[in-house]
């Protein structure tokens, strides 16, 4: 476990295993330990780099609103801090919102990218810019301040985390130890960070749509791992279209909820090793 300062913010980074490098980037509001079921299966084959974005996990308070380019550059700085130089390409693995970040990294840093794995990634086919973004940002900031002052993170943060994990799984509860959940989810920095990531979600989707039109992936190996719980195939169809658009292959993890790494960690490992 290491802490490094990136753009003035202490970032929590963890490196495990040996072999070719891969980066595991978690979805909105999630922490490094959400990949814990995957790492023991993957570390014998890969050097696994995990990190917490500002405000999340054990990283310091965010100092700026998240942007797509900023998150791609953050991954590059995390690799630098982990001792992975520009001459060592890595496989980027992004879950949910972080799928945007990892795809952007692959487009902006092709020389540092060996492959791309999108784990039940966010998908926005035709994103539109927000209306009155400055007003929306001000409301987000005010909401975070109000809830923090009222003590909501400490009172409800771990409970809401546990509830969200149960809802995001096909079956089962939250496997993360309570002391880690309390440290990561009982703070105002977490609340501000998750509200900021949610508030800037559409902006990042718009940024990615623009980037796709300007910067190709250059035949990069891409795997889209989609979760399927049964029933409607609408989400699965959107994931299939994403894979086709990126020139990649679709794998289906079933039965699995959105938190594929908790429901079926071996499927995530197989997707990484097969990319």
Tab-separated table of C-alpha atoms in Angstrom:
chain	number	residue	atom	x	y	z
A	1	UNK	CA	0.000	0.000	0.000
A	2	UNK	CA	1.507	3.320	-1.139
A	3	UNK	CA	0.501	6.964	-1.077
A	4	UNK	CA	1.786	9.320	-3.767
A	5	UNK	CA	0.965	12.950	-4.417
A	6	UNK	CA	-0.550	13.623	-7.855
A	7	UNK	CA	-1.444	17.207	-8.701
A	8	UNK	CA	-1.322	18.030	-5.006
A	9	UNK	CA	-3.675	15.228	-3.915
A	10	UNK	CA	-2.492	12.155	-1.962
A	11	UNK	CA	-3.466	9.085	-3.994
A	12	UNK	CA	-3.723	5.600	-2.553
A	13	UNK	CA	-2.092	3.011	-4.858
A	14	UNK	CA	-1.667	-0.723	-4.410
A	15	UNK	CA	0.447	-3.063	-6.542
A	16	UNK	CA	0.246	-6.877	-6.401
A	17	UNK	CA	1.555	-9.781	-8.424
A	18	UNK	CA	4.085	-10.232	-11.204
A	19	UNK	CA	4.094	-10.287	-14.982
A	20	UNK	CA	2.589	-7.975	-17.600
A	21	UNK	CA	0.920	-4.908	-16.103
A	22	UNK	CA	-2.800	-4.313	-15.832
A	23	UNK	CA	-4.662	-1.445	-14.158
A	24	UNK	CA	-7.981	-2.052	-12.387
A	25	UNK	CA	-10.099	1.101	-12.234
A	26	UNK	CA	-13.317	0.951	-10.221
A	27	UNK	CA	-16.693	2.474	-11.011
A	28	UNK	CA	-18.411	5.518	-9.583
A	29	UNK	CA	-17.973	5.822	-5.835
A	30	UNK	CA	-16.081	2.538	-5.475
A	31	UNK	CA	-12.762	1.747	-3.789
A	32	UNK	CA	-9.671	-0.346	-4.377
A	33	UNK	CA	-10.958	-3.198	-2.209
A	34	UNK	CA	-13.878	-3.819	-4.550
A	35	UNK	CA	-11.377	-5.673	-6.753
A	36	UNK	CA	-10.258	-7.931	-3.880
A	37	UNK	CA	-12.011	-11.073	-5.207
A	38	UNK	CA	-10.236	-10.628	-8.556
A	39	UNK	CA	-6.680	-9.916	-7.417
A	40	UNK	CA	-5.734	-13.336	-5.923
A	41	UNK	CA	-6.833	-14.997	-9.168
A	42	UNK	CA	-5.063	-12.478	-11.395
A	43	UNK	CA	-1.845	-11.704	-9.486
A	44	UNK	CA	-0.080	-14.991	-10.416
A	45	UNK	CA	-0.301	-13.879	-14.053
A	46	UNK	CA	-0.209	-10.068	-13.972
A	47	UNK	CA	1.243	-7.129	-12.079
A	48	UNK	CA	-1.988	-5.617	-10.809
A	49	UNK	CA	-2.194	-1.868	-10.152
A	50	UNK	CA	-5.171	-0.473	-8.242
A	51	UNK	CA	-5.795	3.076	-7.100
A	52	UNK	CA	-8.422	5.324	-5.554
A	53	UNK	CA	-9.507	8.469	-7.341
A	54	UNK	CA	-9.531	11.672	-5.231
A	55	UNK	CA	-12.040	11.519	-2.411
A	56	UNK	CA	-12.626	7.780	-2.822
A	57	UNK	CA	-11.151	4.924	-0.826
A	58	UNK	CA	-8.144	6.259	1.069
A	59	UNK	CA	-7.144	9.022	-1.361
A	60	UNK	CA	-7.214	12.667	-0.334
A	61	UNK	CA	-9.960	15.203	-0.937
A	62	UNK	CA	-10.627	16.096	-4.569
A	63	UNK	CA	-9.377	19.561	-5.525
A	64	UNK	CA	-11.001	19.821	-8.955
A	65	UNK	CA	-14.078	18.638	-10.796
A	66	UNK	CA	-13.467	15.369	-12.666
A	67	UNK	CA	-12.983	15.493	-16.437
A	68	UNK	CA	-12.422	12.670	-18.892
A	69	UNK	CA	-9.014	13.918	-20.017
A	70	UNK	CA	-8.033	14.508	-16.406
A	71	UNK	CA	-8.942	10.936	-15.446
A	72	UNK	CA	-6.962	9.505	-18.377
A	73	UNK	CA	-3.956	11.573	-17.339
A	74	UNK	CA	-4.442	10.429	-13.729
A	75	UNK	CA	-4.067	6.808	-14.833
A	76	UNK	CA	-0.826	7.724	-16.622
A	77	UNK	CA	0.508	9.367	-13.439
A	78	UNK	CA	-0.555	6.373	-11.353
A	79	UNK	CA	1.434	4.099	-13.666
A	80	UNK	CA	4.423	6.418	-13.357
A	81	UNK	CA	4.138	6.339	-9.568
A	82	UNK	CA	3.905	2.535	-9.629
A	83	UNK	CA	7.173	2.384	-11.551
A	84	UNK	CA	5.567	1.445	-14.868
A	85	UNK	CA	7.339	3.574	-17.454
A	86	UNK	CA	6.007	4.766	-20.779
A	87	UNK	CA	7.834	1.915	-22.515
A	88	UNK	CA	5.816	-0.747	-20.676
A	89	UNK	CA	2.274	-0.983	-22.084
A	90	UNK	CA	-0.505	-1.975	-19.692
A	91	UNK	CA	-3.918	-3.548	-20.058
A	92	UNK	CA	-6.574	-1.091	-18.862
A	93	UNK	CA	-9.576	-2.549	-17.044
A	94	UNK	CA	-12.443	-0.164	-16.350
A	95	UNK	CA	-15.689	-0.938	-14.545
A	96	UNK	CA	-18.844	1.119	-15.106
A	97	UNK	CA	-17.936	4.853	-15.247
A	98	UNK	CA	-14.234	3.955	-15.286
A	99	UNK	CA	-14.845	2.338	-18.662
A	100	UNK	CA	-14.989	5.908	-19.992
A	101	UNK	CA	-11.670	6.712	-18.303
A	102	UNK	CA	-9.862	3.620	-19.581
A	103	UNK	CA	-11.095	4.034	-23.139
A	104	UNK	CA	-9.945	7.654	-23.060
A	105	UNK	CA	-6.529	6.532	-21.790
A	106	UNK	CA	-6.268	4.001	-24.623
A	107	UNK	CA	-6.993	6.710	-27.171
A	108	UNK	CA	-4.753	9.379	-25.648
A	109	UNK	CA	-1.858	7.095	-24.651
A	110	UNK	CA	-1.813	4.326	-27.281
A	111	UNK	CA	1.889	3.660	-26.733
A	112	UNK	CA	1.151	2.842	-23.091
A	113	UNK	CA	-1.832	0.580	-23.798
A	114	UNK	CA	-1.606	-3.159	-24.442
A	115	UNK	CA	-5.331	-3.864	-24.318
A	116	UNK	CA	-8.680	-2.609	-23.053
A	117	UNK	CA	-11.217	-4.515	-20.951
A	118	UNK	CA	-14.541	-2.840	-20.191
A	119	UNK	CA	-16.409	-4.515	-17.337
A	120	UNK	CA	-20.128	-3.762	-17.646
A	121	UNK	CA	-19.063	-0.311	-18.785
A	122	UNK	CA	-21.250	2.763	-18.820
A	123	UNK	CA	-22.740	3.337	-22.274
A	124	UNK	CA	-24.094	6.599	-23.688
A	125	UNK	CA	-24.923	6.380	-27.381
A	126	UNK	CA	-25.823	10.031	-27.957
A	127	UNK	CA	-24.862	12.113	-24.896
A	128	UNK	CA	-25.909	15.738	-24.715
A	129	UNK	CA	-24.210	18.547	-22.782
A	130	UNK	CA	-25.775	19.616	-19.506
A	131	UNK	CA	-27.853	22.756	-19.356
A	132	UNK	CA	-26.557	25.477	-17.033
A	133	UNK	CA	-23.524	23.435	-15.893
A	134	UNK	CA	-22.226	26.169	-13.571
A	135	UNK	CA	-25.542	26.259	-11.718
A	136	UNK	CA	-25.643	22.453	-11.530
A	137	UNK	CA	-22.094	22.355	-10.137
A	138	UNK	CA	-22.977	24.965	-7.533
A	139	UNK	CA	-26.009	22.922	-6.462
A	140	UNK	CA	-23.888	19.769	-6.237
A	141	UNK	CA	-21.323	21.541	-4.080
A	142	UNK	CA	-23.997	23.027	-1.827
A	143	UNK	CA	-25.702	19.656	-1.441
A	144	UNK	CA	-22.438	18.028	-0.413
A	145	UNK	CA	-21.714	20.747	2.116
A	146	UNK	CA	-25.205	20.588	3.590
A	147	UNK	CA	-25.224	16.810	3.949
A	148	UNK	CA	-21.704	16.778	5.390
A	149	UNK	CA	-22.574	19.438	7.940
A	150	UNK	CA	-25.619	17.384	8.946
A	151	UNK	CA	-23.364	14.387	9.616
A	152	UNK	CA	-24.901	12.200	6.910
A	153	UNK	CA	-21.656	10.502	5.762
A	154	UNK	CA	-20.786	9.291	9.240
A	155	UNK	CA	-24.351	8.285	10.084
A	156	UNK	CA	-25.384	6.655	6.812
A	157	UNK	CA	-22.333	6.257	4.567
A	158	UNK	CA	-21.468	2.604	5.365
A	159	UNK	CA	-25.151	1.605	5.385
A	160	UNK	CA	-25.766	3.177	1.974
A	161	UNK	CA	-22.626	1.499	0.634
A	162	UNK	CA	-23.842	-1.911	1.845
A	163	UNK	CA	-27.282	-1.288	0.349
A	164	UNK	CA	-25.844	-0.248	-3.020
A	165	UNK	CA	-23.613	-3.332	-3.179
A	166	UNK	CA	-26.504	-5.687	-2.448
A	167	UNK	CA	-28.528	-3.981	-5.188
A	168	UNK	CA	-25.631	-4.240	-7.644
A	169	UNK	CA	-25.063	-7.975	-7.190
A	170	UNK	CA	-26.948	-10.936	-8.580
A	171	UNK	CA	-26.791	-12.520	-5.171
A	172	UNK	CA	-24.982	-11.929	-1.901
A	173	UNK	CA	-24.009	-9.002	0.275
A	174	UNK	CA	-20.971	-6.790	0.614
A	175	UNK	CA	-17.810	-8.884	1.164
A	176	UNK	CA	-15.644	-5.883	2.123
A	177	UNK	CA	-14.539	-5.767	5.785
A	178	UNK	CA	-16.534	-3.264	7.779
A	179	UNK	CA	-13.490	-1.363	9.027
A	180	UNK	CA	-12.454	-0.618	5.425
A	181	UNK	CA	-15.994	0.378	4.491
A	182	UNK	CA	-16.182	2.703	7.491
A	183	UNK	CA	-12.830	4.345	6.672
A	184	UNK	CA	-13.778	4.887	3.031
A	185	UNK	CA	-17.472	5.776	3.248
A	186	UNK	CA	-17.900	7.730	6.496
A	187	UNK	CA	-16.174	10.903	5.316
A	188	UNK	CA	-17.236	14.150	3.720
A	189	UNK	CA	-14.487	13.747	1.113
A	190	UNK	CA	-16.234	10.606	-0.146
A	191	UNK	CA	-19.602	12.338	-0.287
A	192	UNK	CA	-18.226	15.291	-2.234
A	193	UNK	CA	-16.351	12.967	-4.599
A	194	UNK	CA	-19.284	10.713	-5.422
A	195	UNK	CA	-21.607	13.686	-5.951
A	196	UNK	CA	-19.002	15.296	-8.231
A	197	UNK	CA	-18.507	12.114	-10.284
A	198	UNK	CA	-22.255	11.701	-10.658
A	199	UNK	CA	-22.763	15.379	-11.484
A	200	UNK	CA	-20.044	15.363	-14.146
A	201	UNK	CA	-21.038	11.993	-15.639
A	202	UNK	CA	-22.743	13.496	-18.673
A	203	UNK	CA	-19.828	15.844	-19.318
A	204	UNK	CA	-17.455	12.890	-19.457
A	205	UNK	CA	-19.774	11.014	-21.819
A	206	UNK	CA	-19.803	14.037	-24.139
A	207	UNK	CA	-16.003	14.277	-23.938
A	208	UNK	CA	-15.674	10.614	-24.887
A	209	UNK	CA	-18.026	10.966	-27.859
A	210	UNK	CA	-15.866	13.828	-29.125
A	211	UNK	CA	-12.666	11.878	-28.524
A	212	UNK	CA	-13.993	8.887	-30.444
A	213	UNK	CA	-14.535	11.112	-33.445
A	214	UNK	CA	-10.971	12.438	-33.357
A	215	UNK	CA	-8.682	9.683	-32.064
A	216	UNK	CA	-8.839	6.049	-33.282
A	217	UNK	CA	-8.034	2.975	-31.201
A	218	UNK	CA	-5.604	1.640	-33.838
A	219	UNK	CA	-6.734	-2.020	-33.794
A	220	UNK	CA	-6.201	-2.323	-30.040
A	221	UNK	CA	-7.416	-5.607	-28.474
A	222	UNK	CA	-10.716	-4.815	-26.756
A	223	UNK	CA	-12.992	-7.006	-24.659
A	224	UNK	CA	-16.384	-5.910	-23.375
A	225	UNK	CA	-17.542	-8.049	-20.448
A	226	UNK	CA	-21.276	-7.608	-19.974
A	227	UNK	CA	-23.281	-8.685	-16.947
A	228	UNK	CA	-26.531	-10.523	-17.563
A	229	UNK	CA	-29.006	-11.501	-14.864
A	230	UNK	CA	-31.605	-12.994	-17.190
A	231	UNK	CA	-34.810	-11.442	-18.491
A	232	UNK	CA	-34.593	-8.412	-20.766
A	233	UNK	CA	-31.603	-8.329	-23.096
A	234	UNK	CA	-31.705	-4.563	-23.687
A	235	UNK	CA	-28.583	-3.816	-21.633
A	236	UNK	CA	-26.804	-6.790	-23.168
A	237	UNK	CA	-27.624	-5.465	-26.643
A	238	UNK	CA	-26.153	-2.064	-25.761
A	239	UNK	CA	-22.970	-3.739	-24.563
A	240	UNK	CA	-22.810	-5.723	-27.809
A	241	UNK	CA	-23.096	-2.528	-29.856
A	242	UNK	CA	-20.320	-0.985	-27.743
A	243	UNK	CA	-18.049	-3.950	-28.470
A	244	UNK	CA	-18.778	-3.709	-32.194
A	245	UNK	CA	-18.141	0.032	-32.208
A	246	UNK	CA	-14.742	-0.443	-30.602
A	247	UNK	CA	-13.819	-3.359	-32.854
A	248	UNK	CA	-13.730	-5.689	-29.877
A	249	UNK	CA	-15.302	-8.911	-28.678
A	250	UNK	CA	-18.213	-9.362	-26.310
A	251	UNK	CA	-18.115	-11.738	-23.378
A	252	UNK	CA	-21.150	-12.334	-21.201
A	253	UNK	CA	-20.939	-12.980	-17.472
A	254	UNK	CA	-24.091	-14.756	-16.302
A	255	UNK	CA	-25.703	-14.801	-13.939
A	256	UNK	CA	-24.133	-11.589	-12.661
A	257	UNK	CA	-25.190	-8.170	-11.509
A	258	UNK	CA	-23.472	-4.909	-12.371
A	259	UNK	CA	-20.755	-5.638	-9.796
A	260	UNK	CA	-19.318	-8.450	-11.891
A	261	UNK	CA	-16.033	-8.466	-9.967
A	262	UNK	CA	-17.932	-9.540	-6.843
A	263	UNK	CA	-20.377	-11.964	-8.461
A	264	UNK	CA	-18.045	-13.689	-10.935
A	265	UNK	CA	-14.414	-12.650	-10.422
A	266	UNK	CA	-13.085	-15.520	-12.538
A	267	UNK	CA	-14.984	-14.126	-15.538
A	268	UNK	CA	-13.154	-10.821	-15.088
A	269	UNK	CA	-9.797	-12.621	-14.885
A	270	UNK	CA	-10.551	-14.697	-17.983
A	271	UNK	CA	-11.481	-11.553	-19.920
A	272	UNK	CA	-8.206	-9.855	-18.919
A	273	UNK	CA	-6.007	-12.858	-19.698
A	274	UNK	CA	-7.811	-13.364	-23.000
A	275	UNK	CA	-7.336	-9.787	-24.206
